[in-house]
GROMACS .gro file of N, CA and C in nm:
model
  450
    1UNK      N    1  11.257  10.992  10.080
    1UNK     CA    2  11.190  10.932  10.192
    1UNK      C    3  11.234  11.004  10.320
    2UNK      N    4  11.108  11.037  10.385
    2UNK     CA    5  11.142  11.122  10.539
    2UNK      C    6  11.136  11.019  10.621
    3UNK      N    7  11.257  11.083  10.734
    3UNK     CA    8  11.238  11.011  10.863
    3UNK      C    9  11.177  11.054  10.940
    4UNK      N   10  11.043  10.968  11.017
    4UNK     CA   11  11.031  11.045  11.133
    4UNK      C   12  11.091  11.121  11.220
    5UNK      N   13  11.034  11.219  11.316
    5UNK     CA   14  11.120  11.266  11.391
    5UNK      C   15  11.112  11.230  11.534
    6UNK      N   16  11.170  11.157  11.573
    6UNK     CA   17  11.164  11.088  11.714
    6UNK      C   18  11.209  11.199  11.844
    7UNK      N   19  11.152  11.172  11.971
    7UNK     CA   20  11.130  11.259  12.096
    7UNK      C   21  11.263  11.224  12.087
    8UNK      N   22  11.359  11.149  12.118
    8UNK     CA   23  11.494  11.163  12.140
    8UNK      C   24  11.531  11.278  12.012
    9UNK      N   25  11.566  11.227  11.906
    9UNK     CA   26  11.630  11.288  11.813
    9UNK      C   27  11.550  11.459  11.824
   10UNK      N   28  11.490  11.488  11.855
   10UNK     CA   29  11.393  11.638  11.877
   10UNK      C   30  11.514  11.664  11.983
   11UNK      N   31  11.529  11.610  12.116
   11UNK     CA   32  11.539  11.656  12.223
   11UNK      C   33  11.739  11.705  12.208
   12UNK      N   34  11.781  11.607  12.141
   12UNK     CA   35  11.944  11.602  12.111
   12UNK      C   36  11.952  11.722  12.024
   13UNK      N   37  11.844  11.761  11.919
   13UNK     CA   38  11.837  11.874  11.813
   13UNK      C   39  11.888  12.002  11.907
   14UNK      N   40  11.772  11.992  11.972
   14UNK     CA   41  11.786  12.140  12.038
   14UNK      C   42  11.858  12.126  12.189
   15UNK      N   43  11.891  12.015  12.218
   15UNK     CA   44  11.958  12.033  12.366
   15UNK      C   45  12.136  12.065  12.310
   16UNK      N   46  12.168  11.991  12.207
   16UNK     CA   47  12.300  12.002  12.165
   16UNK      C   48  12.353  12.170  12.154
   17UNK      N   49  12.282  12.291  12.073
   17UNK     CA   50  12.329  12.414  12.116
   17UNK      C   51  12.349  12.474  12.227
   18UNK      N   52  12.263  12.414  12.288
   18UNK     CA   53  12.266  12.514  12.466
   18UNK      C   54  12.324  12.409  12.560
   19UNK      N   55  12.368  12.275  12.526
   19UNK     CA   56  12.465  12.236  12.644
   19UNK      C   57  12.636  12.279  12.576
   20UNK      N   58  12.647  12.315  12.443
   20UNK     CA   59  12.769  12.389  12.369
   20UNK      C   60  12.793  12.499  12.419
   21UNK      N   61  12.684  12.553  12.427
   21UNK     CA   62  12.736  12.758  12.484
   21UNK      C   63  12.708  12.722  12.592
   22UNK      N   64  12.681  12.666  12.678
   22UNK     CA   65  12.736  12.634  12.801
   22UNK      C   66  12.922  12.568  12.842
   23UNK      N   67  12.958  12.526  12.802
   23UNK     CA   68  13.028  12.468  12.782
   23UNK      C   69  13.151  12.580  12.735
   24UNK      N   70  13.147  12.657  12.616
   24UNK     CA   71  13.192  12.746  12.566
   24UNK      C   72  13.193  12.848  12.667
   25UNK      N   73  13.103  12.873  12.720
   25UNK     CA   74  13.071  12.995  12.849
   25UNK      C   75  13.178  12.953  12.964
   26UNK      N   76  13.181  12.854  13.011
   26UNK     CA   77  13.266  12.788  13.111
   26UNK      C   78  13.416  12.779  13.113
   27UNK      N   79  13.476  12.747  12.938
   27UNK     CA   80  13.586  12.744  12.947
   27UNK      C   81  13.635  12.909  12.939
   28UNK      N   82  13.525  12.993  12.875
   28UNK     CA   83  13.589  13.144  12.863
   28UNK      C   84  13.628  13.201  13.020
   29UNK      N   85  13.556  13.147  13.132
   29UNK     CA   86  13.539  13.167  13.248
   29UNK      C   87  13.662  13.059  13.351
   30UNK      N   88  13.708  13.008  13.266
   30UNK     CA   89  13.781  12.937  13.375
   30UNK      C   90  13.784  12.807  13.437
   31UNK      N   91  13.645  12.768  13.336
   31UNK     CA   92  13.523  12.639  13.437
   31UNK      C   93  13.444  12.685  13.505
   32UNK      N   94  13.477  12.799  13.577
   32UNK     CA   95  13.342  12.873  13.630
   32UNK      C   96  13.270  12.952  13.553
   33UNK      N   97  13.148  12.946  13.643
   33UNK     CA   98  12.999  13.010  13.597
   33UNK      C   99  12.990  13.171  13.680
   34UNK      N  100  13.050  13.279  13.591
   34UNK     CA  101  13.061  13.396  13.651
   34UNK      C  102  12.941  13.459  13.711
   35UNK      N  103  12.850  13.475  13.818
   35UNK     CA  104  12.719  13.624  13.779
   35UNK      C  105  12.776  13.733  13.782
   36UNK      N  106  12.644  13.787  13.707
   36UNK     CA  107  12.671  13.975  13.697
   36UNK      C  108  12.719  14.024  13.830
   37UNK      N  109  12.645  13.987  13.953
   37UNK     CA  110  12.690  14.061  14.049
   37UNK      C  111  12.817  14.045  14.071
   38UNK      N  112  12.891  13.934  14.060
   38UNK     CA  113  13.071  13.870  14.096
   38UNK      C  114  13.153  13.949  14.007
   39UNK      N  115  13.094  13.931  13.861
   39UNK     CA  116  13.142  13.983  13.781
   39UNK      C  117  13.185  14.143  13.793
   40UNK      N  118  13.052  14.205  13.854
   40UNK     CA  119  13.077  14.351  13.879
   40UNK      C  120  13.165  14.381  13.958
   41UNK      N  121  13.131  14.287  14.116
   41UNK     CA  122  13.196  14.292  14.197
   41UNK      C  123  13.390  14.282  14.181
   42UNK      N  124  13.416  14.206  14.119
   42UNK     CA  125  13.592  14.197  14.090
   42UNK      C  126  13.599  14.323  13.965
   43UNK      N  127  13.544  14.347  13.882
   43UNK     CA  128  13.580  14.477  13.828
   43UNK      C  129  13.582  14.550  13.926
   44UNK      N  130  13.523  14.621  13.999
   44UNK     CA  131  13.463  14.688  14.118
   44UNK      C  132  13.620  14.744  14.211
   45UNK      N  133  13.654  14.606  14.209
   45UNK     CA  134  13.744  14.571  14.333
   45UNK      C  135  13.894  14.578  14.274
   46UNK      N  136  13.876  14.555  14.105
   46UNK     CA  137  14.025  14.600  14.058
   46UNK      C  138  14.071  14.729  14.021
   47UNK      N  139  13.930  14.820  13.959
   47UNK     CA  140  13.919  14.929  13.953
   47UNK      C  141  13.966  15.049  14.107
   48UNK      N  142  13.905  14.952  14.182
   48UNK     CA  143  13.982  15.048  14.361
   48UNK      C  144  14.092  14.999  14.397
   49UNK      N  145  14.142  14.909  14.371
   49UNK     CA  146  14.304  14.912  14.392
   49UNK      C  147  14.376  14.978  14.280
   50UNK      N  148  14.375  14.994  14.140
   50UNK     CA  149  14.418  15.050  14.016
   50UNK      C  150  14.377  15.177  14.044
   51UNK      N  151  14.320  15.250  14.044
   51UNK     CA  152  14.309  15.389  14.129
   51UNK      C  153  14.348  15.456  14.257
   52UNK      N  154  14.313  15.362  14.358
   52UNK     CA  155  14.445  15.396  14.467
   52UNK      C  156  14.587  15.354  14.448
   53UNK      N  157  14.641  15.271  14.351
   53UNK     CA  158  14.785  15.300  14.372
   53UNK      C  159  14.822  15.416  14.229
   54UNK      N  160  14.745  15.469  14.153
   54UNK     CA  161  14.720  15.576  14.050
   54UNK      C  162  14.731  15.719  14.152
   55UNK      N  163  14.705  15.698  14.248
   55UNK     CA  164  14.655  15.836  14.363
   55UNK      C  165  14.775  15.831  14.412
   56UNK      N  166  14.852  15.698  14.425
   56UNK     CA  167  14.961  15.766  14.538
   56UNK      C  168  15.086  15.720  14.461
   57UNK      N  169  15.087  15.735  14.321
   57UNK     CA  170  15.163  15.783  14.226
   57UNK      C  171  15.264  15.641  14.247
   58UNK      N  172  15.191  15.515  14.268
   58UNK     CA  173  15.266  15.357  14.248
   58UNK      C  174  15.264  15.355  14.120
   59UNK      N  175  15.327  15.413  14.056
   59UNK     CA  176  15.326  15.348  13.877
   59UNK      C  177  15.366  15.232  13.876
   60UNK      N  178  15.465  15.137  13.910
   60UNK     CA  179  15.490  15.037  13.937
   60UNK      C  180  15.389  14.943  13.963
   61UNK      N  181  15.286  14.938  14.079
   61UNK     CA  182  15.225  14.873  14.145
   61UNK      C  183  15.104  14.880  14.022
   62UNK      N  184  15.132  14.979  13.995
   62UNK     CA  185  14.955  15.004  13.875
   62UNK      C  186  14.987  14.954  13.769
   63UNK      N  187  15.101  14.904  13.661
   63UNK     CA  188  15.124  14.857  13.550
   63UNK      C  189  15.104  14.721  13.582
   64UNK      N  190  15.124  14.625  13.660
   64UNK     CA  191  15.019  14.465  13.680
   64UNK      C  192  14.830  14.508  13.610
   65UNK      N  193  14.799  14.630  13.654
   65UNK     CA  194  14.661  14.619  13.631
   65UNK      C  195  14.644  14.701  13.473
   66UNK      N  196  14.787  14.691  13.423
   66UNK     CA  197  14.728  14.795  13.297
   66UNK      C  198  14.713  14.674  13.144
   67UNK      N  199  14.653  14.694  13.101
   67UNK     CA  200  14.620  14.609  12.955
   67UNK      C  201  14.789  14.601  12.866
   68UNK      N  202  14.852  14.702  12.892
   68UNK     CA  203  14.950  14.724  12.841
   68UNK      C  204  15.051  14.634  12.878
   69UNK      N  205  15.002  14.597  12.956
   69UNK     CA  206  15.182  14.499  13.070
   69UNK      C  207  15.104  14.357  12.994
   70UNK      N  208  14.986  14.310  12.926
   70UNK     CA  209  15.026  14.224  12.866
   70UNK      C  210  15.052  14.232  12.717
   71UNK      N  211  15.114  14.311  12.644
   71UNK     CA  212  15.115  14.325  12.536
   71UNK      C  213  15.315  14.305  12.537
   72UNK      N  214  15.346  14.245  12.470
   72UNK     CA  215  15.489  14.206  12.420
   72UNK      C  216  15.626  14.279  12.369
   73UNK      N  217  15.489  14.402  12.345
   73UNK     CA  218  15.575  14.448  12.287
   73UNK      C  219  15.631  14.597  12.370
   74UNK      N  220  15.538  14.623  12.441
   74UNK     CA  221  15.492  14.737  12.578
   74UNK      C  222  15.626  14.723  12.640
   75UNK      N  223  15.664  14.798  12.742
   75UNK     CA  224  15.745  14.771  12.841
   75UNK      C  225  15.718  14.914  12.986
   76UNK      N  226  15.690  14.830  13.141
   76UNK     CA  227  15.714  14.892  13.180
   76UNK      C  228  15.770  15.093  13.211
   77UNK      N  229  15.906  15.076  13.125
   77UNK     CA  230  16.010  15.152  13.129
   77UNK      C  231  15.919  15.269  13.059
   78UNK      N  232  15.872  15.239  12.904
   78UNK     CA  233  15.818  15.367  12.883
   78UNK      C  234  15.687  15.378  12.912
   79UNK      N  235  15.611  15.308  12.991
   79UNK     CA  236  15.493  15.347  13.085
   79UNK      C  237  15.475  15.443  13.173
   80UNK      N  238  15.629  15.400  13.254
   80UNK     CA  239  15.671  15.521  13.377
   80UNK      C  240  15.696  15.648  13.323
   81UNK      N  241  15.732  15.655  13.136
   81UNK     CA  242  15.756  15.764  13.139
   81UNK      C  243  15.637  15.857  13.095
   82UNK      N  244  15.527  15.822  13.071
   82UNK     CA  245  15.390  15.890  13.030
   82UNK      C  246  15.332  15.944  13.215
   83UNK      N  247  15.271  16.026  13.196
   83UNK     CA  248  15.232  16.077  13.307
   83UNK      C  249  15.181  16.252  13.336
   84UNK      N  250  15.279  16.255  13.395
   84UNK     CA  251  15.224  16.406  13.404
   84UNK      C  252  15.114  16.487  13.493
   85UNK      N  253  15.019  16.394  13.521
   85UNK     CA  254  14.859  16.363  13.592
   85UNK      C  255  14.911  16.362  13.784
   86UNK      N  256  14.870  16.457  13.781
   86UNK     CA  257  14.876  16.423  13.970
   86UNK      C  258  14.749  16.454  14.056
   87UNK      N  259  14.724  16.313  14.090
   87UNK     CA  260  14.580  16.287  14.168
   87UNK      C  261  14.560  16.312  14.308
   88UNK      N  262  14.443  16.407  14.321
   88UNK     CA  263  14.472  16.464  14.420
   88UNK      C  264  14.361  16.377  14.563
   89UNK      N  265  14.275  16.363  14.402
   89UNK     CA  266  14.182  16.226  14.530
   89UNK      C  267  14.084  16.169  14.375
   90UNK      N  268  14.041  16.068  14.392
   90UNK     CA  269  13.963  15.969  14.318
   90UNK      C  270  13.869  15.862  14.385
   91UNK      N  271  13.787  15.859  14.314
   91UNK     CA  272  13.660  15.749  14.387
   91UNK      C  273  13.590  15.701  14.277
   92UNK      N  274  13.636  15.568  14.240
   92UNK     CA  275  13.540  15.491  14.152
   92UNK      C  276  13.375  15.469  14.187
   93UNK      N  277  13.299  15.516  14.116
   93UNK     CA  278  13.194  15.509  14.133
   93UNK      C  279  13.087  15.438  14.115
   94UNK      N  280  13.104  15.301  14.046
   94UNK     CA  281  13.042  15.244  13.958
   94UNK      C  282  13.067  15.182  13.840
   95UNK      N  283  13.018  15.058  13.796
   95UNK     CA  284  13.020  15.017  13.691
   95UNK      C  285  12.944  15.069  13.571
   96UNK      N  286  12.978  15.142  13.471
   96UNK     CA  287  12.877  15.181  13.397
   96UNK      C  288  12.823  15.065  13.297
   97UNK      N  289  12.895  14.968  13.223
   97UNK     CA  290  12.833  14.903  13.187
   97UNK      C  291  12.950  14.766  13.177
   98UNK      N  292  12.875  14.645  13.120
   98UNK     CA  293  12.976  14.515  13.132
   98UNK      C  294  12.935  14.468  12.976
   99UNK      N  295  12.993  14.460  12.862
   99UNK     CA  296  12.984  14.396  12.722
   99UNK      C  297  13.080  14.277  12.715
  100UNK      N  298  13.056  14.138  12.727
  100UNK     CA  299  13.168  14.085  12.667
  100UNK      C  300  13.298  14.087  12.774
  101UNK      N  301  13.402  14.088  12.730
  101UNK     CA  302  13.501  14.108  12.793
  101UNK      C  303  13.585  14.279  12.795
  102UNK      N  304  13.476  14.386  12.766
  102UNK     CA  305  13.473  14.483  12.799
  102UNK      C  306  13.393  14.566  12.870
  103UNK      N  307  13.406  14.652  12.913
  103UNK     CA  308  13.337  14.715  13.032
  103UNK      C  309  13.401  14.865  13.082
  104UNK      N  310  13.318  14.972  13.118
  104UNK     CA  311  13.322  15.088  13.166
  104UNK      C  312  13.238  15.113  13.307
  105UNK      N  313  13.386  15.244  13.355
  105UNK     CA  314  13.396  15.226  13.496
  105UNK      C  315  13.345  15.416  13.521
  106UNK      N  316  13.250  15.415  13.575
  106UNK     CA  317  13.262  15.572  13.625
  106UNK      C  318  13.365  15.610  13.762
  107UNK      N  319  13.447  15.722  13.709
  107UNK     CA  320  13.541  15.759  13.777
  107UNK      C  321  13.510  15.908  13.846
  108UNK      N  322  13.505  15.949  13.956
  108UNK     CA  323  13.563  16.077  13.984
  108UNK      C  324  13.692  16.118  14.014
  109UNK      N  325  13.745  16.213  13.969
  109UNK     CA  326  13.873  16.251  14.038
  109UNK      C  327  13.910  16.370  14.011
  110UNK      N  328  13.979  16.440  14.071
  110UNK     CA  329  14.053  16.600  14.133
  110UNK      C  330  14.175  16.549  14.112
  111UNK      N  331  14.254  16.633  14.002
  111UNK     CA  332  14.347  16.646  13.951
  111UNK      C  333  14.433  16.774  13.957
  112UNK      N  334  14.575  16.759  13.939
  112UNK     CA  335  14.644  16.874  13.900
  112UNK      C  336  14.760  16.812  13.770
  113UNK      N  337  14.796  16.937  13.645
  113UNK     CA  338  14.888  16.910  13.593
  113UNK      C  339  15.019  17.040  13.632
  114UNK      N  340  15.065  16.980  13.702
  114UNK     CA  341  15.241  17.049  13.713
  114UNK      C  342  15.277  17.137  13.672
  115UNK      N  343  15.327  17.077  13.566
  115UNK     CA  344  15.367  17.092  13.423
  115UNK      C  345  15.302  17.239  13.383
  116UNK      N  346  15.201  17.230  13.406
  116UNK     CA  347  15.085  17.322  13.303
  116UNK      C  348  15.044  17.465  13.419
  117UNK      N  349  15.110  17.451  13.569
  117UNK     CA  350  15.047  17.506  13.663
  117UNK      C  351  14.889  17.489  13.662
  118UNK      N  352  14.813  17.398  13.626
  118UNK     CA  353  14.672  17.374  13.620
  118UNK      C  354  14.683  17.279  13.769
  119UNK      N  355  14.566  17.326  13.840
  119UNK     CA  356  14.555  17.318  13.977
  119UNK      C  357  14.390  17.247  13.982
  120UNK      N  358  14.353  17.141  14.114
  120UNK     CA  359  14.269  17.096  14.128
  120UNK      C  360  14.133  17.117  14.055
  121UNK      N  361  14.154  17.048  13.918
  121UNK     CA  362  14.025  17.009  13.790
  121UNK      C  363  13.995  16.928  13.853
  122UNK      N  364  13.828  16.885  13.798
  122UNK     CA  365  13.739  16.741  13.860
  122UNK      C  366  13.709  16.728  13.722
  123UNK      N  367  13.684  16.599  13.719
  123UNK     CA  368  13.590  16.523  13.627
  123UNK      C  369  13.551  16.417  13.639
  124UNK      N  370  13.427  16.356  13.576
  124UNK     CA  371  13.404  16.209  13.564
  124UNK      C  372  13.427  16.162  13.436
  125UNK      N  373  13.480  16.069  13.464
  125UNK     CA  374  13.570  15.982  13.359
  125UNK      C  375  13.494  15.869  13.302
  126UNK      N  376  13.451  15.809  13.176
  126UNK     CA  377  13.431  15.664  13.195
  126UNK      C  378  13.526  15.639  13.165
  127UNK      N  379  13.572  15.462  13.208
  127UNK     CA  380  13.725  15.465  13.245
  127UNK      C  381  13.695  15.294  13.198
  128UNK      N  382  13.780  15.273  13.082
  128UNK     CA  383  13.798  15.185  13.028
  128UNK      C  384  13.843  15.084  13.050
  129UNK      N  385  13.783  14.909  13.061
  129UNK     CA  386  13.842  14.823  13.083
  129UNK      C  387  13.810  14.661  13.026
  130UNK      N  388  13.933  14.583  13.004
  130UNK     CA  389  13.878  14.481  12.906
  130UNK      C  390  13.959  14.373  13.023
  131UNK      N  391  13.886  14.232  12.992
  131UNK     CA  392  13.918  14.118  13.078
  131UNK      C  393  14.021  14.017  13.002
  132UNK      N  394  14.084  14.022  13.064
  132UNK     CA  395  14.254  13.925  12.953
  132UNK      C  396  14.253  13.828  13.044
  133UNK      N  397  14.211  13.688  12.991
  133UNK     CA  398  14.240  13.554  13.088
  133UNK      C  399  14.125  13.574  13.244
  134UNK      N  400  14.041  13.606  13.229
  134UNK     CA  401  13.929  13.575  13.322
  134UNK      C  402  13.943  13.725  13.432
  135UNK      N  403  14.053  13.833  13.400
  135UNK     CA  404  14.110  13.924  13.477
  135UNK      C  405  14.069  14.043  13.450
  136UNK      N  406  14.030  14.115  13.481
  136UNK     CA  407  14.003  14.258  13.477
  136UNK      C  408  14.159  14.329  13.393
  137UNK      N  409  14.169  14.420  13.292
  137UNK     CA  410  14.251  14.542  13.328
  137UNK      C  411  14.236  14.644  13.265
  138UNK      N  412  14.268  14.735  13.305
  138UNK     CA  413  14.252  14.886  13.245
  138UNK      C  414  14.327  14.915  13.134
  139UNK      N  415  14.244  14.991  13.064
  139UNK     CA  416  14.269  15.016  12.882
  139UNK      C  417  14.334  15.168  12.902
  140UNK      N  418  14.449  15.182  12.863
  140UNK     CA  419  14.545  15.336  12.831
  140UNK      C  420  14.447  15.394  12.744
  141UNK      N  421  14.405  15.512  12.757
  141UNK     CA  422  14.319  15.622  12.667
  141UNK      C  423  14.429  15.642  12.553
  142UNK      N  424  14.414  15.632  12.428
  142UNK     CA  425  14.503  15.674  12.346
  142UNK      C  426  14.487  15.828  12.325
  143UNK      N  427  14.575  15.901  12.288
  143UNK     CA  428  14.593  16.052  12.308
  143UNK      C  429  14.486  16.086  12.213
  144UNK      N  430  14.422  16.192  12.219
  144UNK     CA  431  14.368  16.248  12.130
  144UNK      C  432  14.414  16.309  12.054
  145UNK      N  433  14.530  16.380  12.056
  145UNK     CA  434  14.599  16.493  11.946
  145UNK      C  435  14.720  16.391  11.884
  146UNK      N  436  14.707  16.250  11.924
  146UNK     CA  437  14.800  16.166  11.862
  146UNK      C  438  14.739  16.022  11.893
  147UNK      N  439  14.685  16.021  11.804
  147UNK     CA  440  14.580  15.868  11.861
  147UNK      C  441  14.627  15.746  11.793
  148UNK      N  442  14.780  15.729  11.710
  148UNK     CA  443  14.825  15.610  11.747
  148UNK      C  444  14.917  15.594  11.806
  149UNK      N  445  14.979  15.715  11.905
  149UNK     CA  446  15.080  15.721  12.000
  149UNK      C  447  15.015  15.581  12.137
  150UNK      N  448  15.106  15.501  12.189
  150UNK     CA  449  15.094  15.403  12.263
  150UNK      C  450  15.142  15.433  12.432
   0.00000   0.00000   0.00000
């Protein structure tokens, strides 16, 4: 024996998924309701402070914005000791895209390595970044000639 299907019971059917991922959306956010533009905008805005203190060689000041400073097992100490990279100027350019709680950043920057006597290279970078707790931070490129070096 079928039950009818009553305008309430219709309306609870289908209102119950989309007041859930609402709901779900909100707590991933904080309680707030992020837009794309805000959203871009604070990537935007963490990406130009994480690059200017990258330029004027704050390693210190730049490990708050690195993905790495929340991992447990990471430390500071051998952060400072990776490097090598000396920026000679940089200008974030853009968001290239926003997935999820990941997202890519177009970078320019003029470089020198030391080390290598290699003198003012340019490139554009996409420049990696994932959101931990409603926050922007930047993802360490793992090496290429050693790609589970940390």
């Amino acid at each position: 024996m079928t039950k009818p299907v009553t305008r309430r019971h219709l309306v609870v059917t289908l209102a119950a998924p989309a007041v859930l991922a609402l709901l779900v959306g909100c707590a991933a956010t904080g309680g707030a309701v992020v837009s794309a533009e805000d959203d871009q905008a604070a990537l935007l805005t963490r990406a130009k402070a994480y690059w200017g203190l990258i330029q004027k060689n704050d390693r210190v000041g730049a490990w708050a914005y690195e993905e790495l400073s929340k991992d447990p097992n990471a430390t500071l100490e051998a952060y400072l000791k990776r490097g090598g990279i000396a920026f000679d100027a940089v200008e974030v350019r853009g968001v290239r895209s926003i997935e999820g709680d990941r997202a890519l950043v177009n970078v320019w920057m003029r470089y020198s390595l030391p080390l290598l006597r290699v003198k003012k290279q340019e490139a554009v970078a996409e420049d990696e970044w994932r959101r931990i707790g409603g926050v922007w931070h930047h993802v360490q490129r793992r090496s290429v000639m050693f790609p589970t070096a940390q």
